[in-house]
Amino acid sequence: MNDQREKFGSRLGFVLAAAGSAVGIGNLVGFPVNAAKSGGAAFLLVYAFFVVVICLPVMMAEMSLGRHTQRNPLGAYSSVSNNSFVWKIGGWLALITPFMIAVFYQVLTVWLLAYFMGAVSGNLAAMADPAYFSTFINSNSVFLYLVVLTILIGLVLNSGVKNGIERLAKALMPTLFVMLLLLTAFVLTLPNALVGIKYYLIPDMSKISPDVINNALGQAFFSLSLGMGILITYGSYVSRKESIASGAKMVALVDTSVAFFAGLLILPAIFVFNPDTNTSELSTSSVSLVFTFLPKIFLSLQSFMGFFGASVFAATFFLLVFFAALTSQVSILQVPLSAFQDELKFSRMQSVLSLGACAILLVVACTVSFGMSEYFTSFTEYGGASKSFFDVVIDVFYDTILPLNGFVICVFAVYHWRKVNLNKEMATGDNNYEGSFTQKYINIFLGTLIPAVLLLIFINTVLTKFFGYSLLSLF
Ligand code: PFF
């Protein structure tokens, strides 16, 4: 074990860094889009339920495993399992998943960077046009931003965990949150916002379908950065004087609050700007929703701060969301990066370069998946639908593998690493853990109900996505 590993400077530093990693495109784009397309309040309800009942215990297990082993996911799995081949697969999954997630994440981060530049150069009115987004993502300027972003990420990664991630996260999260609240308050005062508020907050239970359940779980895992080894890696940087249980709860609270407000901003905005929207039309919502409505919201700020003021506000907001995405991106890449360093004994610089080389072709393939290349746009077909290369990456690594990784981590922690060790790690740095409700809950459910639900959702997602058949609809 390597006790010399860098440590987060303080509890606050850890929570902010982990929350900085967790808060990103998932909260600000993915959550509102999923909420819009999956029945609004019904989705919110299932999502909140999953965060508390399933995700928090999984998060604690990941962090404990990381702190106990002081390793990256691959190292953590192999050190606890004495290099057993079967468990190493779990480690590999927890390594390849973040890598592939980083690939599609990069595409969206590029768009955010471009929208920031668009606002800076006074393009807000054009960006609010619904046709702008699809024209932009198929233009050559995307590649320019891609190069800039790739260099930037390389530089941040090269500067080390403490300096890079912690500093960025601390500085920007609170400001982003305040701006989000201000924007939300503004939108809620606009005419017709109430229709959106109702759609978002008053659940229609009949909307809870197998699809909504799959979406909510995938979104919750993604948003909290679970099942990707990231929290194993973060756990390895947490001091033994800190309580994992309270750190995890804080991270989940911050992450869910940001997602909640992003939903409260975007969903009412849909009804403000398109009062004739019928909720059933929303079932086909995609990321373009957020990229179109945000500029519309900013543009309407003109009425009381002028075009210049609105552009400054928009630019600042996009910059902060861009930084939130950047910290997430950096932390996702931290997982394969630590593995290169710890397992292959590469230097930091060598690891950064090798990783970049592996990722770049895949990122380009995703970037041209929206029409630029016919081959990658109509890449394949399954579950009765044509899929682009980008869709395949999302379907496999976001919707399908995350619940599977969650299942593997529960089974691994409880049956292989064993509950006593998990308990011991959770109690380290936390005098209140022994006998607490959290401990009892984890002891009963982490090895039973939680993995069972995750497995069921995994199987159902595979059947629905790839074979067009739903298991849960049998019940
Ligand atoms: N949780 C981040 C988001 O919601 O945008 C995405 C993410 C960050 C996933 C870090 C994985 C990760 F390691």
PDB file of N, CA and C and ligand atoms in Angstrom, residues 18-31 47 97-98 101-102 104-105 219-231 234 255 324-325 327-335 398 402, ligand 1:
ATOM      1  N   ALA A  18     -15.038  16.187  -5.262  1.00  0.00           N
ATOM      2  CA  ALA A  18     -15.892  15.087  -5.730  1.00  0.00           C
ATOM      3  C   ALA A  18     -17.171  15.655  -6.343  1.00  0.00           C
ATOM      4  N   ALA A  19     -17.726  16.709  -5.729  1.00  0.00           N
ATOM      5  CA  ALA A  19     -18.936  17.310  -6.299  1.00  0.00           C
ATOM      6  C   ALA A  19     -18.591  17.996  -7.617  1.00  0.00           C
ATOM      7  N   GLY A  20     -17.411  18.587  -7.678  1.00  0.00           N
ATOM      8  CA  GLY A  20     -16.973  19.227  -8.918  1.00  0.00           C
ATOM      9  C   GLY A  20     -16.872  18.207 -10.031  1.00  0.00           C
ATOM     10  N   SER A  21     -16.472  17.000  -9.655  1.00  0.00           N
ATOM     11  CA  SER A  21     -16.395  15.939 -10.656  1.00  0.00           C
ATOM     12  C   SER A  21     -17.795  15.468 -11.024  1.00  0.00           C
ATOM     13  N   ALA A  22     -18.660  15.382 -10.002  1.00  0.00           N
ATOM     14  CA  ALA A  22     -19.997  14.838 -10.247  1.00  0.00           C
ATOM     15  C   ALA A  22     -20.881  15.822 -11.014  1.00  0.00           C
ATOM     16  N   VAL A  23     -20.785  17.113 -10.661  1.00  0.00           N
ATOM     17  CA  VAL A  23     -21.634  18.091 -11.348  1.00  0.00           C
ATOM     18  C   VAL A  23     -21.043  18.377 -12.718  1.00  0.00           C
ATOM     19  N   GLY A  24     -21.852  18.180 -13.724  1.00  0.00           N
ATOM     20  CA  GLY A  24     -21.336  18.398 -15.079  1.00  0.00           C
ATOM     21  C   GLY A  24     -22.472  18.379 -16.068  1.00  0.00           C
ATOM     22  N   ILE A  25     -22.158  17.913 -17.256  1.00  0.00           N
ATOM     23  CA  ILE A  25     -23.148  17.901 -18.330  1.00  0.00           C
ATOM     24  C   ILE A  25     -24.354  17.040 -17.949  1.00  0.00           C
ATOM     25  N   GLY A  26     -24.092  15.992 -17.161  1.00  0.00           N
ATOM     26  CA  GLY A  26     -25.174  15.114 -16.728  1.00  0.00           C
ATOM     27  C   GLY A  26     -26.246  15.893 -15.989  1.00  0.00           C
ATOM     28  N   ASN A  27     -25.821  16.790 -15.091  1.00  0.00           N
ATOM     29  CA  ASN A  27     -26.796  17.550 -14.313  1.00  0.00           C
ATOM     30  C   ASN A  27     -27.445  18.636 -15.146  1.00  0.00           C
ATOM     31  N   LEU A  28     -26.615  19.338 -15.907  1.00  0.00           N
ATOM     32  CA  LEU A  28     -27.100  20.560 -16.530  1.00  0.00           C
ATOM     33  C   LEU A  28     -27.741  20.321 -17.896  1.00  0.00           C
ATOM     34  N   VAL A  29     -27.386  19.218 -18.529  1.00  0.00           N
ATOM     35  CA  VAL A  29     -27.978  18.905 -19.832  1.00  0.00           C
ATOM     36  C   VAL A  29     -28.771  17.592 -19.754  1.00  0.00           C
ATOM     37  N   GLY A  30     -28.104  16.540 -19.311  1.00  0.00           N
ATOM     38  CA  GLY A  30     -28.729  15.215 -19.300  1.00  0.00           C
ATOM     39  C   GLY A  30     -29.984  15.162 -18.451  1.00  0.00           C
ATOM     40  N   PHE A  31     -29.908  15.727 -17.250  1.00  0.00           N
ATOM     41  CA  PHE A  31     -31.067  15.637 -16.354  1.00  0.00           C
ATOM     42  C   PHE A  31     -32.308  16.332 -16.926  1.00  0.00           C
ATOM     43  N   TYR A  47     -36.120   9.212  -9.886  1.00  0.00           N
ATOM     44  CA  TYR A  47     -34.707   9.593  -9.790  1.00  0.00           C
ATOM     45  C   TYR A  47     -34.304   9.792  -8.320  1.00  0.00           C
ATOM     46  N   THR A  97     -15.055   1.776 -18.983  1.00  0.00           N
ATOM     47  CA  THR A  97     -16.270   2.585 -18.967  1.00  0.00           C
ATOM     48  C   THR A  97     -15.940   4.085 -18.877  1.00  0.00           C
ATOM     49  N   PRO A  98     -15.143   4.511 -17.883  1.00  0.00           N
ATOM     50  CA  PRO A  98     -14.869   5.955 -17.852  1.00  0.00           C
ATOM     51  C   PRO A  98     -14.144   6.437 -19.095  1.00  0.00           C
ATOM     52  N   ILE A 101     -16.781   6.889 -21.659  1.00  0.00           N
ATOM     53  CA  ILE A 101     -17.642   8.008 -21.286  1.00  0.00           C
ATOM     54  C   ILE A 101     -16.914   9.325 -21.564  1.00  0.00           C
ATOM     55  N   ALA A 102     -15.623   9.322 -21.278  1.00  0.00           N
ATOM     56  CA  ALA A 102     -14.834  10.527 -21.562  1.00  0.00           C
ATOM     57  C   ALA A 102     -14.886  10.868 -23.043  1.00  0.00           C
ATOM     58  N   PHE A 104     -17.424  10.381 -25.273  1.00  0.00           N
ATOM     59  CA  PHE A 104     -18.613  11.131 -25.707  1.00  0.00           C
ATOM     60  C   PHE A 104     -18.750  12.444 -24.956  1.00  0.00           C
ATOM     61  N   TYR A 105     -18.227  12.466 -23.744  1.00  0.00           N
ATOM     62  CA  TYR A 105     -18.281  13.685 -22.942  1.00  0.00           C
ATOM     63  C   TYR A 105     -17.507  14.814 -23.619  1.00  0.00           C
ATOM     64  N   GLN A 219     -29.367   7.736 -15.513  1.00  0.00           N
ATOM     65  CA  GLN A 219     -29.060   9.144 -15.277  1.00  0.00           C
ATOM     66  C   GLN A 219     -28.483   9.351 -13.873  1.00  0.00           C
ATOM     67  N   ALA A 220     -29.073   8.676 -12.878  1.00  0.00           N
ATOM     68  CA  ALA A 220     -28.584   8.855 -11.508  1.00  0.00           C
ATOM     69  C   ALA A 220     -27.147   8.329 -11.384  1.00  0.00           C
ATOM     70  N   PHE A 221     -26.878   7.186 -11.979  1.00  0.00           N
ATOM     71  CA  PHE A 221     -25.514   6.641 -11.922  1.00  0.00           C
ATOM     72  C   PHE A 221     -24.531   7.576 -12.609  1.00  0.00           C
ATOM     73  N   PHE A 222     -24.933   8.034 -13.784  1.00  0.00           N
ATOM     74  CA  PHE A 222     -24.034   8.898 -14.541  1.00  0.00           C
ATOM     75  C   PHE A 222     -23.776  10.185 -13.780  1.00  0.00           C
ATOM     76  N   SER A 223     -24.871  10.777 -13.289  1.00  0.00           N
ATOM     77  CA  SER A 223     -24.741  12.073 -12.643  1.00  0.00           C
ATOM     78  C   SER A 223     -23.876  11.990 -11.389  1.00  0.00           C
ATOM     79  N   LEU A 224     -24.028  10.910 -10.643  1.00  0.00           N
ATOM     80  CA  LEU A 224     -23.242  10.788  -9.412  1.00  0.00           C
ATOM     81  C   LEU A 224     -21.870  10.171  -9.683  1.00  0.00           C
ATOM     82  N   SER A 225     -21.566   9.952 -10.937  1.00  0.00           N
ATOM     83  CA  SER A 225     -20.278   9.362 -11.348  1.00  0.00           C
ATOM     84  C   SER A 225     -20.069   7.973 -10.745  1.00  0.00           C
ATOM     85  N   LEU A 226     -21.147   7.188 -10.691  1.00  0.00           N
ATOM     86  CA  LEU A 226     -21.015   5.840 -10.119  1.00  0.00           C
ATOM     87  C   LEU A 226     -20.714   4.812 -11.201  1.00  0.00           C
ATOM     88  N   GLY A 227     -20.169   3.695 -10.776  1.00  0.00           N
ATOM     89  CA  GLY A 227     -19.954   2.583 -11.692  1.00  0.00           C
ATOM     90  C   GLY A 227     -18.899   2.875 -12.734  1.00  0.00           C
ATOM     91  N   MET A 228     -18.062   3.880 -12.464  1.00  0.00           N
ATOM     92  CA  MET A 228     -17.033   4.209 -13.444  1.00  0.00           C
ATOM     93  C   MET A 228     -15.668   4.216 -12.800  1.00  0.00           C
ATOM     94  N   GLY A 229     -15.612   3.734 -11.579  1.00  0.00           N
ATOM     95  CA  GLY A 229     -14.321   3.703 -10.921  1.00  0.00           C
ATOM     96  C   GLY A 229     -13.873   5.058 -10.409  1.00  0.00           C
ATOM     97  N   ILE A 230     -14.609   6.102 -10.796  1.00  0.00           N
ATOM     98  CA  ILE A 230     -14.133   7.428 -10.412  1.00  0.00           C
ATOM     99  C   ILE A 230     -14.108   7.585  -8.897  1.00  0.00           C
ATOM    100  N   LEU A 231     -15.121   7.021  -8.241  1.00  0.00           N
ATOM    101  CA  LEU A 231     -15.165   7.218  -6.792  1.00  0.00           C
ATOM    102  C   LEU A 231     -14.208   6.279  -6.069  1.00  0.00           C
ATOM    103  N   TYR A 234     -11.217   8.480  -6.403  1.00  0.00           N
ATOM    104  CA  TYR A 234     -11.326   9.606  -5.463  1.00  0.00           C
ATOM    105  C   TYR A 234     -11.159   9.134  -4.029  1.00  0.00           C
ATOM    106  N   ASP A 255     -24.994  17.350  -5.874  1.00  0.00           N
ATOM    107  CA  ASP A 255     -25.211  16.925  -7.253  1.00  0.00           C
ATOM    108  C   ASP A 255     -26.701  16.939  -7.610  1.00  0.00           C
ATOM    109  N   ALA A 324     -17.440  23.258 -15.396  1.00  0.00           N
ATOM    110  CA  ALA A 324     -18.002  22.100 -14.686  1.00  0.00           C
ATOM    111  C   ALA A 324     -17.772  20.843 -15.523  1.00  0.00           C
ATOM    112  N   ALA A 325     -17.962  20.970 -16.841  1.00  0.00           N
ATOM    113  CA  ALA A 325     -17.754  19.817 -17.721  1.00  0.00           C
ATOM    114  C   ALA A 325     -16.272  19.451 -17.763  1.00  0.00           C
ATOM    115  N   THR A 327     -13.991  19.916 -15.384  1.00  0.00           N
ATOM    116  CA  THR A 327     -13.569  19.215 -14.165  1.00  0.00           C
ATOM    117  C   THR A 327     -14.075  17.773 -14.193  1.00  0.00           C
ATOM    118  N   SER A 328     -15.287  17.584 -14.727  1.00  0.00           N
ATOM    119  CA  SER A 328     -15.795  16.217 -14.827  1.00  0.00           C
ATOM    120  C   SER A 328     -14.922  15.407 -15.781  1.00  0.00           C
ATOM    121  N   GLN A 329     -14.632  16.007 -16.916  1.00  0.00           N
ATOM    122  CA  GLN A 329     -13.853  15.323 -17.933  1.00  0.00           C
ATOM    123  C   GLN A 329     -12.473  14.938 -17.374  1.00  0.00           C
ATOM    124  N   VAL A 330     -11.870  15.899 -16.661  1.00  0.00           N
ATOM    125  CA  VAL A 330     -10.556  15.644 -16.081  1.00  0.00           C
ATOM    126  C   VAL A 330     -10.645  14.493 -15.079  1.00  0.00           C
ATOM    127  N   SER A 331     -11.729  14.494 -14.289  1.00  0.00           N
ATOM    128  CA  SER A 331     -11.803  13.444 -13.283  1.00  0.00           C
ATOM    129  C   SER A 331     -12.120  12.084 -13.903  1.00  0.00           C
ATOM    130  N   ILE A 332     -12.874  12.066 -15.000  1.00  0.00           N
ATOM    131  CA  ILE A 332     -13.128  10.771 -15.647  1.00  0.00           C
ATOM    132  C   ILE A 332     -11.800  10.216 -16.164  1.00  0.00           C
ATOM    133  N   LEU A 333     -11.036  11.104 -16.780  1.00  0.00           N
ATOM    134  CA  LEU A 333      -9.785  10.637 -17.369  1.00  0.00           C
ATOM    135  C   LEU A 333      -8.759  10.262 -16.309  1.00  0.00           C
ATOM    136  N   GLN A 334      -8.981  10.810 -15.103  1.00  0.00           N
ATOM    137  CA  GLN A 334      -8.084  10.477 -13.997  1.00  0.00           C
ATOM    138  C   GLN A 334      -8.042   8.964 -13.748  1.00  0.00           C
ATOM    139  N   VAL A 335      -9.173   8.290 -14.028  1.00  0.00           N
ATOM    140  CA  VAL A 335      -9.237   6.854 -13.737  1.00  0.00           C
ATOM    141  C   VAL A 335      -8.261   6.063 -14.626  1.00  0.00           C
ATOM    142  N   TYR A 398     -23.377   4.205 -21.289  1.00  0.00           N
ATOM    143  CA  TYR A 398     -24.129   5.040 -20.356  1.00  0.00           C
ATOM    144  C   TYR A 398     -25.319   4.244 -19.852  1.00  0.00           C
ATOM    145  N   LEU A 402     -23.425   0.974 -16.932  1.00  0.00           N
ATOM    146  CA  LEU A 402     -23.369   1.566 -15.590  1.00  0.00           C
ATOM    147  C   LEU A 402     -24.104   0.740 -14.538  1.00  0.00           C
TER     148      LEU A 402
HETATM  149  N1  PFF B   1     -21.179  13.064 -13.251  1.00  0.00           N
HETATM  150  C1  PFF B   1     -20.774  13.824 -14.397  1.00  0.00           C
HETATM  151  C2  PFF B   1     -21.946  14.561 -14.968  1.00  0.00           C
HETATM  152  O1  PFF B   1     -23.046  14.410 -14.462  1.00  0.00           O
HETATM  153  O2  PFF B   1     -21.767  15.293 -15.918  1.00  0.00           O
HETATM  154  C3  PFF B   1     -20.176  12.977 -15.435  1.00  0.00           C
HETATM  155  C4  PFF B   1     -19.040  12.207 -14.947  1.00  0.00           C
HETATM  156  C5  PFF B   1     -18.008  12.825 -14.279  1.00  0.00           C
HETATM  157  C6  PFF B   1     -19.024  10.904 -15.134  1.00  0.00           C
HETATM  158  C7  PFF B   1     -16.956  12.111 -13.827  1.00  0.00           C
HETATM  159  C8  PFF B   1     -17.953  10.184 -14.698  1.00  0.00           C
HETATM  160  C9  PFF B   1     -16.954  10.788 -14.049  1.00  0.00           C
HETATM  161  F1  PFF B   1     -15.960  10.098 -13.693  1.00  0.00           F
END
